Short mmCIF file of C-alpha atoms in Angstrom, two decimals:
data_model
loop_
_atom_site.label_atom_id
_atom_site.label_comp_id
_atom_site.label_asym_id
_atom_site.label_seq_id
_atom_site.Cartn_x
_atom_site.Cartn_y
_atom_site.Cartn_z
CA UNK W 1 0.00 0.00 0.00
CA UNK W 2 1.43 3.40 -0.92
CA UNK W 3 -1.44 5.71 -0.03
CA UNK W 4 -0.94 7.20 3.42
CA UNK W 5 -4.70 7.42 4.03
CA UNK W 6 -5.01 3.70 3.28
CA UNK W 7 -2.30 2.90 5.76
CA UNK W 8 -3.89 4.99 8.51
CA UNK W 9 -7.28 3.35 8.01
CA UNK W 10 -5.84 -0.18 7.90
CA UNK W 11 -3.78 0.38 11.04
CA UNK W 12 -6.88 1.66 12.81
CA UNK W 13 -8.87 -1.39 11.73
CA UNK W 14 -6.20 -3.84 12.80
CA UNK W 15 -5.84 -2.26 16.24
CA UNK W 16 -9.61 -2.35 16.79
CA UNK W 17 -10.43 -5.74 15.24
CA UNK W 18 -7.47 -7.82 16.40
CA UNK W 19 -8.69 -7.58 19.98
CA UNK W 20 -12.06 -9.20 19.21
CA UNK W 21 -12.15 -12.73 20.68
CA UNK W 22 -12.02 -15.33 17.95
CA UNK W 23 -10.31 -13.16 15.32
CA UNK W 24 -7.22 -15.21 14.46
CA UNK W 25 -6.02 -13.25 11.44
CA UNK W 26 -6.96 -10.19 9.39
CA UNK W 27 -6.35 -9.58 5.69
CA UNK W 28 -7.13 -6.94 3.09
CA UNK W 29 -8.75 -8.50 0.04
CA UNK W 30 -10.61 -7.47 -3.10
CA UNK W 31 -9.44 -4.92 -5.63
CA UNK W 32 -7.41 -2.97 -3.09
CA UNK W 33 -5.24 -6.00 -2.36
CA UNK W 34 -4.89 -6.77 -6.08
CA UNK W 35 -3.93 -3.19 -6.97
CA UNK W 36 -6.92 -2.65 -9.26
CA UNK W 37 -8.99 -0.40 -6.99
CA UNK W 38 -10.49 2.94 -7.91
CA UNK W 39 -11.17 5.79 -5.50
CA UNK W 40 -14.70 4.43 -5.02
CA UNK W 41 -13.67 0.84 -4.23
CA UNK W 42 -14.64 -0.69 -0.91
CA UNK W 43 -12.14 -2.06 1.58
CA UNK W 44 -12.72 -5.81 1.92
CA UNK W 45 -11.44 -6.93 5.30
CA UNK W 46 -11.26 -10.68 5.87
CA UNK W 47 -11.68 -11.76 9.49
CA UNK W 48 -10.34 -15.29 9.81
CA UNK W 49 -11.34 -17.55 12.69
CA UNK W 50 -11.10 -21.16 13.81
CA UNK W 51 -14.22 -23.32 13.80
CA UNK W 52 -13.35 -24.35 17.35
CA UNK W 53 -13.22 -20.67 18.42
CA UNK W 54 -15.60 -18.61 16.29
CA UNK W 55 -15.67 -14.83 16.30
CA UNK W 56 -17.44 -13.27 19.27
CA UNK W 57 -20.06 -11.48 17.19
CA UNK W 58 -21.41 -9.48 20.12
CA UNK W 59 -17.94 -8.11 20.86
CA UNK W 60 -17.39 -7.40 17.17
CA UNK W 61 -20.66 -5.49 17.05
CA UNK W 62 -19.47 -3.22 19.84
CA UNK W 63 -16.23 -2.53 17.99
CA UNK W 64 -18.16 -1.84 14.78
CA UNK W 65 -20.33 0.67 16.63
CA UNK W 66 -17.21 2.53 17.76
CA UNK W 67 -15.59 2.50 14.31
CA UNK W 68 -18.57 3.20 12.07
CA UNK W 69 -20.00 6.60 11.19
CA UNK W 70 -23.49 5.32 12.07
CA UNK W 71 -22.42 4.41 15.59
CA UNK W 72 -24.79 2.03 17.34
CA UNK W 73 -26.86 1.70 14.15
CA UNK W 74 -23.97 -0.22 12.56
CA UNK W 75 -24.42 -3.98 12.72
CA UNK W 76 -22.69 -7.25 11.93
CA UNK W 77 -24.25 -10.61 11.15
CA UNK W 78 -23.98 -13.88 13.04
CA UNK W 79 -21.69 -16.56 11.61
CA UNK W 80 -23.40 -17.86 8.47
CA UNK W 81 -25.57 -14.75 8.19
CA UNK W 82 -25.03 -14.32 4.44
CA UNK W 83 -25.38 -17.93 3.42
CA UNK W 84 -23.53 -21.22 3.69
CA UNK W 85 -20.29 -20.09 2.01
CA UNK W 86 -20.11 -16.32 2.52
CA UNK W 87 -20.02 -16.68 6.28
CA UNK W 88 -21.30 -13.23 7.14
CA UNK W 89 -19.83 -9.94 8.26
CA UNK W 90 -20.83 -6.30 8.15
CA UNK W 91 -21.12 -3.37 5.75
CA UNK W 92 -19.70 -0.34 7.50
CA UNK W 93 -18.93 3.25 6.58
CA UNK W 94 -15.88 4.55 8.43
CA UNK W 95 -14.83 8.15 7.87
CA UNK W 96 -16.97 8.20 4.75
CA UNK W 97 -15.24 5.09 3.37
CA UNK W 98 -17.06 1.80 2.76
CA UNK W 99 -15.50 -1.07 4.68
CA UNK W 100 -16.84 -4.62 4.31
CA UNK W 101 -16.05 -7.12 7.06
CA UNK W 102 -16.05 -10.72 5.79
CA UNK W 103 -15.84 -13.79 8.03
CA UNK W 104 -13.72 -16.75 6.91
CA UNK W 105 -13.20 -20.10 8.67
CA UNK W 106 -9.46 -20.87 8.40
CA UNK W 107 -10.03 -24.62 8.66
CA UNK W 108 -12.57 -24.53 5.84
CA UNK W 109 -10.18 -22.45 3.73
CA UNK W 110 -7.40 -24.99 4.34
CA UNK W 111 -9.72 -27.83 3.27
CA UNK W 112 -10.60 -25.93 0.09
CA UNK W 113 -6.91 -25.57 -0.73
CA UNK W 114 -6.39 -29.30 -0.15
CA UNK W 115 -9.25 -30.07 -2.54
CA UNK W 116 -7.89 -27.67 -5.16
CA UNK W 117 -4.51 -29.41 -5.16
CA UNK W 118 -6.37 -32.71 -5.63
CA UNK W 119 -8.30 -31.29 -8.60
CA UNK W 120 -11.63 -31.44 -6.79
CA UNK W 121 -14.04 -28.80 -8.12
CA UNK W 122 -17.45 -28.19 -6.58
CA UNK W 123 -20.05 -25.48 -7.08
CA UNK W 124 -22.82 -24.33 -4.78
CA UNK W 125 -25.73 -21.91 -4.81
CA UNK W 126 -24.84 -18.80 -2.84
CA UNK W 127 -26.55 -15.39 -2.76
CA UNK W 128 -24.27 -12.82 -4.33
CA UNK W 129 -22.84 -15.26 -6.88
CA UNK W 130 -25.24 -15.43 -9.85
CA UNK W 131 -23.47 -18.45 -11.37
CA UNK W 132 -22.10 -20.39 -8.42
CA UNK W 133 -19.78 -20.27 -5.44
CA UNK W 134 -16.67 -22.43 -5.74
CA UNK W 135 -14.68 -23.22 -2.58
CA UNK W 136 -11.59 -22.48 -4.67
CA UNK W 137 -12.61 -18.83 -4.27
CA UNK W 138 -11.23 -19.13 -0.74
CA UNK W 139 -7.87 -20.16 -2.21
CA UNK W 140 -7.86 -17.21 -4.58
CA UNK W 141 -8.70 -14.82 -1.75
CA UNK W 142 -5.73 -16.08 0.25
CA UNK W 143 -3.46 -15.92 -2.80
CA UNK W 144 -4.22 -12.24 -3.39
CA UNK W 145 -4.62 -11.15 0.24
CA UNK W 146 -2.49 -8.53 1.90
CA UNK W 147 -2.00 -10.00 5.36
CA UNK W 148 -2.47 -7.36 8.05
CA UNK W 149 -2.52 -9.42 11.25
CA UNK W 150 -1.38 -13.04 11.51
CA UNK W 151 0.25 -13.62 14.91
CA UNK W 152 0.42 -17.42 14.56
CA UNK W 153 1.29 -17.55 10.85
CA UNK W 154 -1.96 -19.26 9.87
CA UNK W 155 -2.56 -17.17 6.76
CA UNK W 156 1.10 -17.12 5.76
CA UNK W 157 1.13 -20.91 5.77
CA UNK W 158 -1.96 -21.08 3.58
CA UNK W 159 -0.70 -18.38 1.23
CA UNK W 160 2.45 -20.36 0.53
CA UNK W 161 0.25 -23.16 -0.87
CA UNK W 162 -1.48 -20.99 -3.46
CA UNK W 163 1.49 -20.53 -5.82
CA UNK W 164 1.90 -21.77 -8.42
CA UNK W 165 -1.65 -22.27 -9.62
CA UNK W 166 -2.23 -26.05 -9.30
CA UNK W 167 -2.27 -27.96 -12.57
CA UNK W 168 -4.78 -30.40 -11.04
CA UNK W 169 -7.15 -27.53 -10.33
CA UNK W 170 -6.88 -26.24 -13.90
CA UNK W 171 -7.68 -29.70 -15.20
CA UNK W 172 -10.62 -30.12 -12.84
CA UNK W 173 -12.10 -26.76 -13.76
CA UNK W 174 -11.79 -27.45 -17.47
CA UNK W 175 -13.43 -30.85 -17.13
CA UNK W 176 -16.32 -29.45 -15.10
CA UNK W 177 -17.03 -26.19 -16.89
CA UNK W 178 -16.33 -26.97 -20.52
CA UNK W 179 -19.04 -29.61 -20.22
CA UNK W 180 -21.42 -27.22 -18.45
CA UNK W 181 -20.89 -24.48 -21.04
CA UNK W 182 -21.82 -26.88 -23.84
CA UNK W 183 -24.78 -28.19 -21.83
CA UNK W 184 -26.12 -24.67 -21.20
CA UNK W 185 -25.84 -23.93 -24.90
CA UNK W 186 -27.68 -27.17 -25.74
CA UNK W 187 -30.47 -26.26 -23.31
CA UNK W 188 -30.80 -22.86 -24.96
CA UNK W 189 -31.09 -24.42 -28.40
CA UNK W 190 -33.65 -26.96 -27.14
CA UNK W 191 -35.98 -24.20 -25.97
CA UNK W 192 -35.19 -21.79 -28.81
CA UNK W 193 -38.60 -22.14 -30.49
CA UNK W 194 -40.36 -20.99 -27.33
CA UNK W 195 -38.88 -17.51 -27.76
CA UNK W 196 -38.37 -17.32 -24.01
CA UNK W 197 -35.72 -14.61 -23.93
CA UNK W 198 -35.38 -14.76 -20.15
CA UNK W 199 -34.51 -18.46 -20.26
CA UNK W 200 -32.21 -17.98 -23.24
CA UNK W 201 -30.41 -15.16 -21.44
CA UNK W 202 -30.05 -17.34 -18.35
CA UNK W 203 -28.53 -20.16 -20.39
CA UNK W 204 -26.24 -17.69 -22.14
CA UNK W 205 -25.04 -16.26 -18.83
CA UNK W 206 -24.30 -19.74 -17.47
CA UNK W 207 -22.37 -20.66 -20.59
CA UNK W 208 -20.35 -17.44 -20.52
CA UNK W 209 -19.65 -17.83 -16.80
CA UNK W 210 -18.38 -21.36 -17.45
CA UNK W 211 -16.21 -20.15 -20.34
CA UNK W 212 -14.72 -17.54 -17.98
CA UNK W 213 -13.95 -20.26 -15.42
CA UNK W 214 -12.10 -22.21 -18.09
CA UNK W 215 -10.17 -19.20 -19.38
CA UNK W 216 -9.07 -18.18 -15.88
CA UNK W 217 -7.85 -21.76 -15.31
CA UNK W 218 -6.06 -21.91 -18.68
CA UNK W 219 -4.20 -18.73 -17.74
CA UNK W 220 -3.47 -19.83 -14.17
CA UNK W 221 -5.53 -17.09 -12.55
CA UNK W 222 -7.95 -17.55 -9.64
CA UNK W 223 -11.50 -16.42 -10.41
CA UNK W 224 -12.95 -14.78 -7.30
CA UNK W 225 -16.22 -13.37 -8.59
CA UNK W 226 -18.35 -13.35 -11.73
CA UNK W 227 -18.28 -9.55 -11.49
CA UNK W 228 -15.53 -8.23 -13.75
CA UNK W 229 -14.58 -11.67 -15.05
CA UNK W 230 -15.33 -10.93 -18.72
CA UNK W 231 -13.26 -7.74 -18.65
CA UNK W 232 -10.40 -9.56 -16.93
CA UNK W 233 -10.31 -12.23 -19.65
CA UNK W 234 -9.52 -9.54 -22.22
CA UNK W 235 -6.16 -9.09 -20.48
CA UNK W 236 -5.20 -12.77 -20.70
CA UNK W 237 -2.72 -14.24 -23.15
CA UNK W 238 -4.83 -17.31 -23.99
CA UNK W 239 -8.40 -16.48 -24.96
CA UNK W 240 -10.74 -16.21 -27.94
CA UNK W 241 -10.01 -13.01 -29.86
CA UNK W 242 -12.08 -9.93 -28.98
CA UNK W 243 -13.66 -11.83 -26.10
CA UNK W 244 -15.38 -8.95 -24.28
CA UNK W 245 -16.77 -7.44 -27.47
CA UNK W 246 -18.17 -10.78 -28.57
CA UNK W 247 -19.77 -11.46 -25.18
CA UNK W 248 -21.45 -8.05 -25.31
CA UNK W 249 -22.71 -8.88 -28.81
CA UNK W 250 -24.36 -12.07 -27.50
CA UNK W 251 -26.43 -10.09 -25.03
CA UNK W 252 -27.16 -7.35 -27.56
CA UNK W 253 -28.51 -9.93 -30.02
CA UNK W 254 -30.66 -11.50 -27.33
CA UNK W 255 -32.08 -8.10 -26.42
CA UNK W 256 -32.83 -7.16 -30.01
CA UNK W 257 -34.54 -10.45 -30.81
CA UNK W 258 -31.73 -11.87 -32.93
CA UNK W 259 -31.70 -15.04 -30.87
CA UNK W 260 -30.24 -17.34 -33.52
CA UNK W 261 -27.32 -14.98 -34.06
CA UNK W 262 -26.74 -14.79 -30.29
CA UNK W 263 -26.55 -18.55 -29.94
CA UNK W 264 -24.25 -18.80 -32.95
CA UNK W 265 -21.89 -16.28 -31.38
CA UNK W 266 -22.04 -18.16 -28.10
CA UNK W 267 -21.34 -21.50 -29.74
CA UNK W 268 -18.23 -20.04 -31.34
CA UNK W 269 -16.95 -18.78 -27.98
CA UNK W 270 -17.61 -22.14 -26.31
CA UNK W 271 -15.89 -24.06 -29.12
CA UNK W 272 -12.87 -21.76 -29.32
CA UNK W 273 -12.35 -21.93 -25.57
CA UNK W 274 -12.50 -25.73 -25.51
CA UNK W 275 -9.94 -25.82 -28.33
CA UNK W 276 -7.31 -23.79 -26.45
#
């Protein structure tokens, strides 16, 4: 971090949050950790805990009330408050800056890294992830994290296992998502005559999301969120040419009623990706 204001805010957060019972480690994540943030970007603060000693949410709520501009109106969720995989946390505004607290179970993260090295790829429904949540997201978060507080070296140990990108994981992702991309396209074609643009768009999104998963894996990059994935692919070395422009054209054709053209464009993207 080079911005003095960033450093002041992060030091303040670490001093306040590290004293909460159950907080084993703290990390900065998201675009600010990856160096792609804008002035409007949130601060994503990962609060890592052990399953055997979860975060004391009541104590955390008191700290949040002291830190946040809204005072006692600020709140944090219980563990699991945002779904089975996004454990919970809080959306705070501190000094006019948006700060997101995100809970993470260190033991669950370690298990996800073990599975990734074994080539095991799973996907789950999770609010906030319109395609799917993959436990490998945990691995990517650790890989990109800027560790702020790690007194027992728990995060450092996990971070050392995220590089290089595992070949077994790349193979598992390709096997899983190249099939799903083709299957989503086949489902779209099967219902084409119904002119159900909502369903067609849903199938198209799933296919494109699967293609992005494959392209991230081919290029050895962890995919953390569907948001921004298409734009990120345009910066990769291995990809279909003019990827972002062609994806936009798929949706434009669907919106204008040129459904056959949209599916033809999509089929080309799916085929070219599988051929890489």
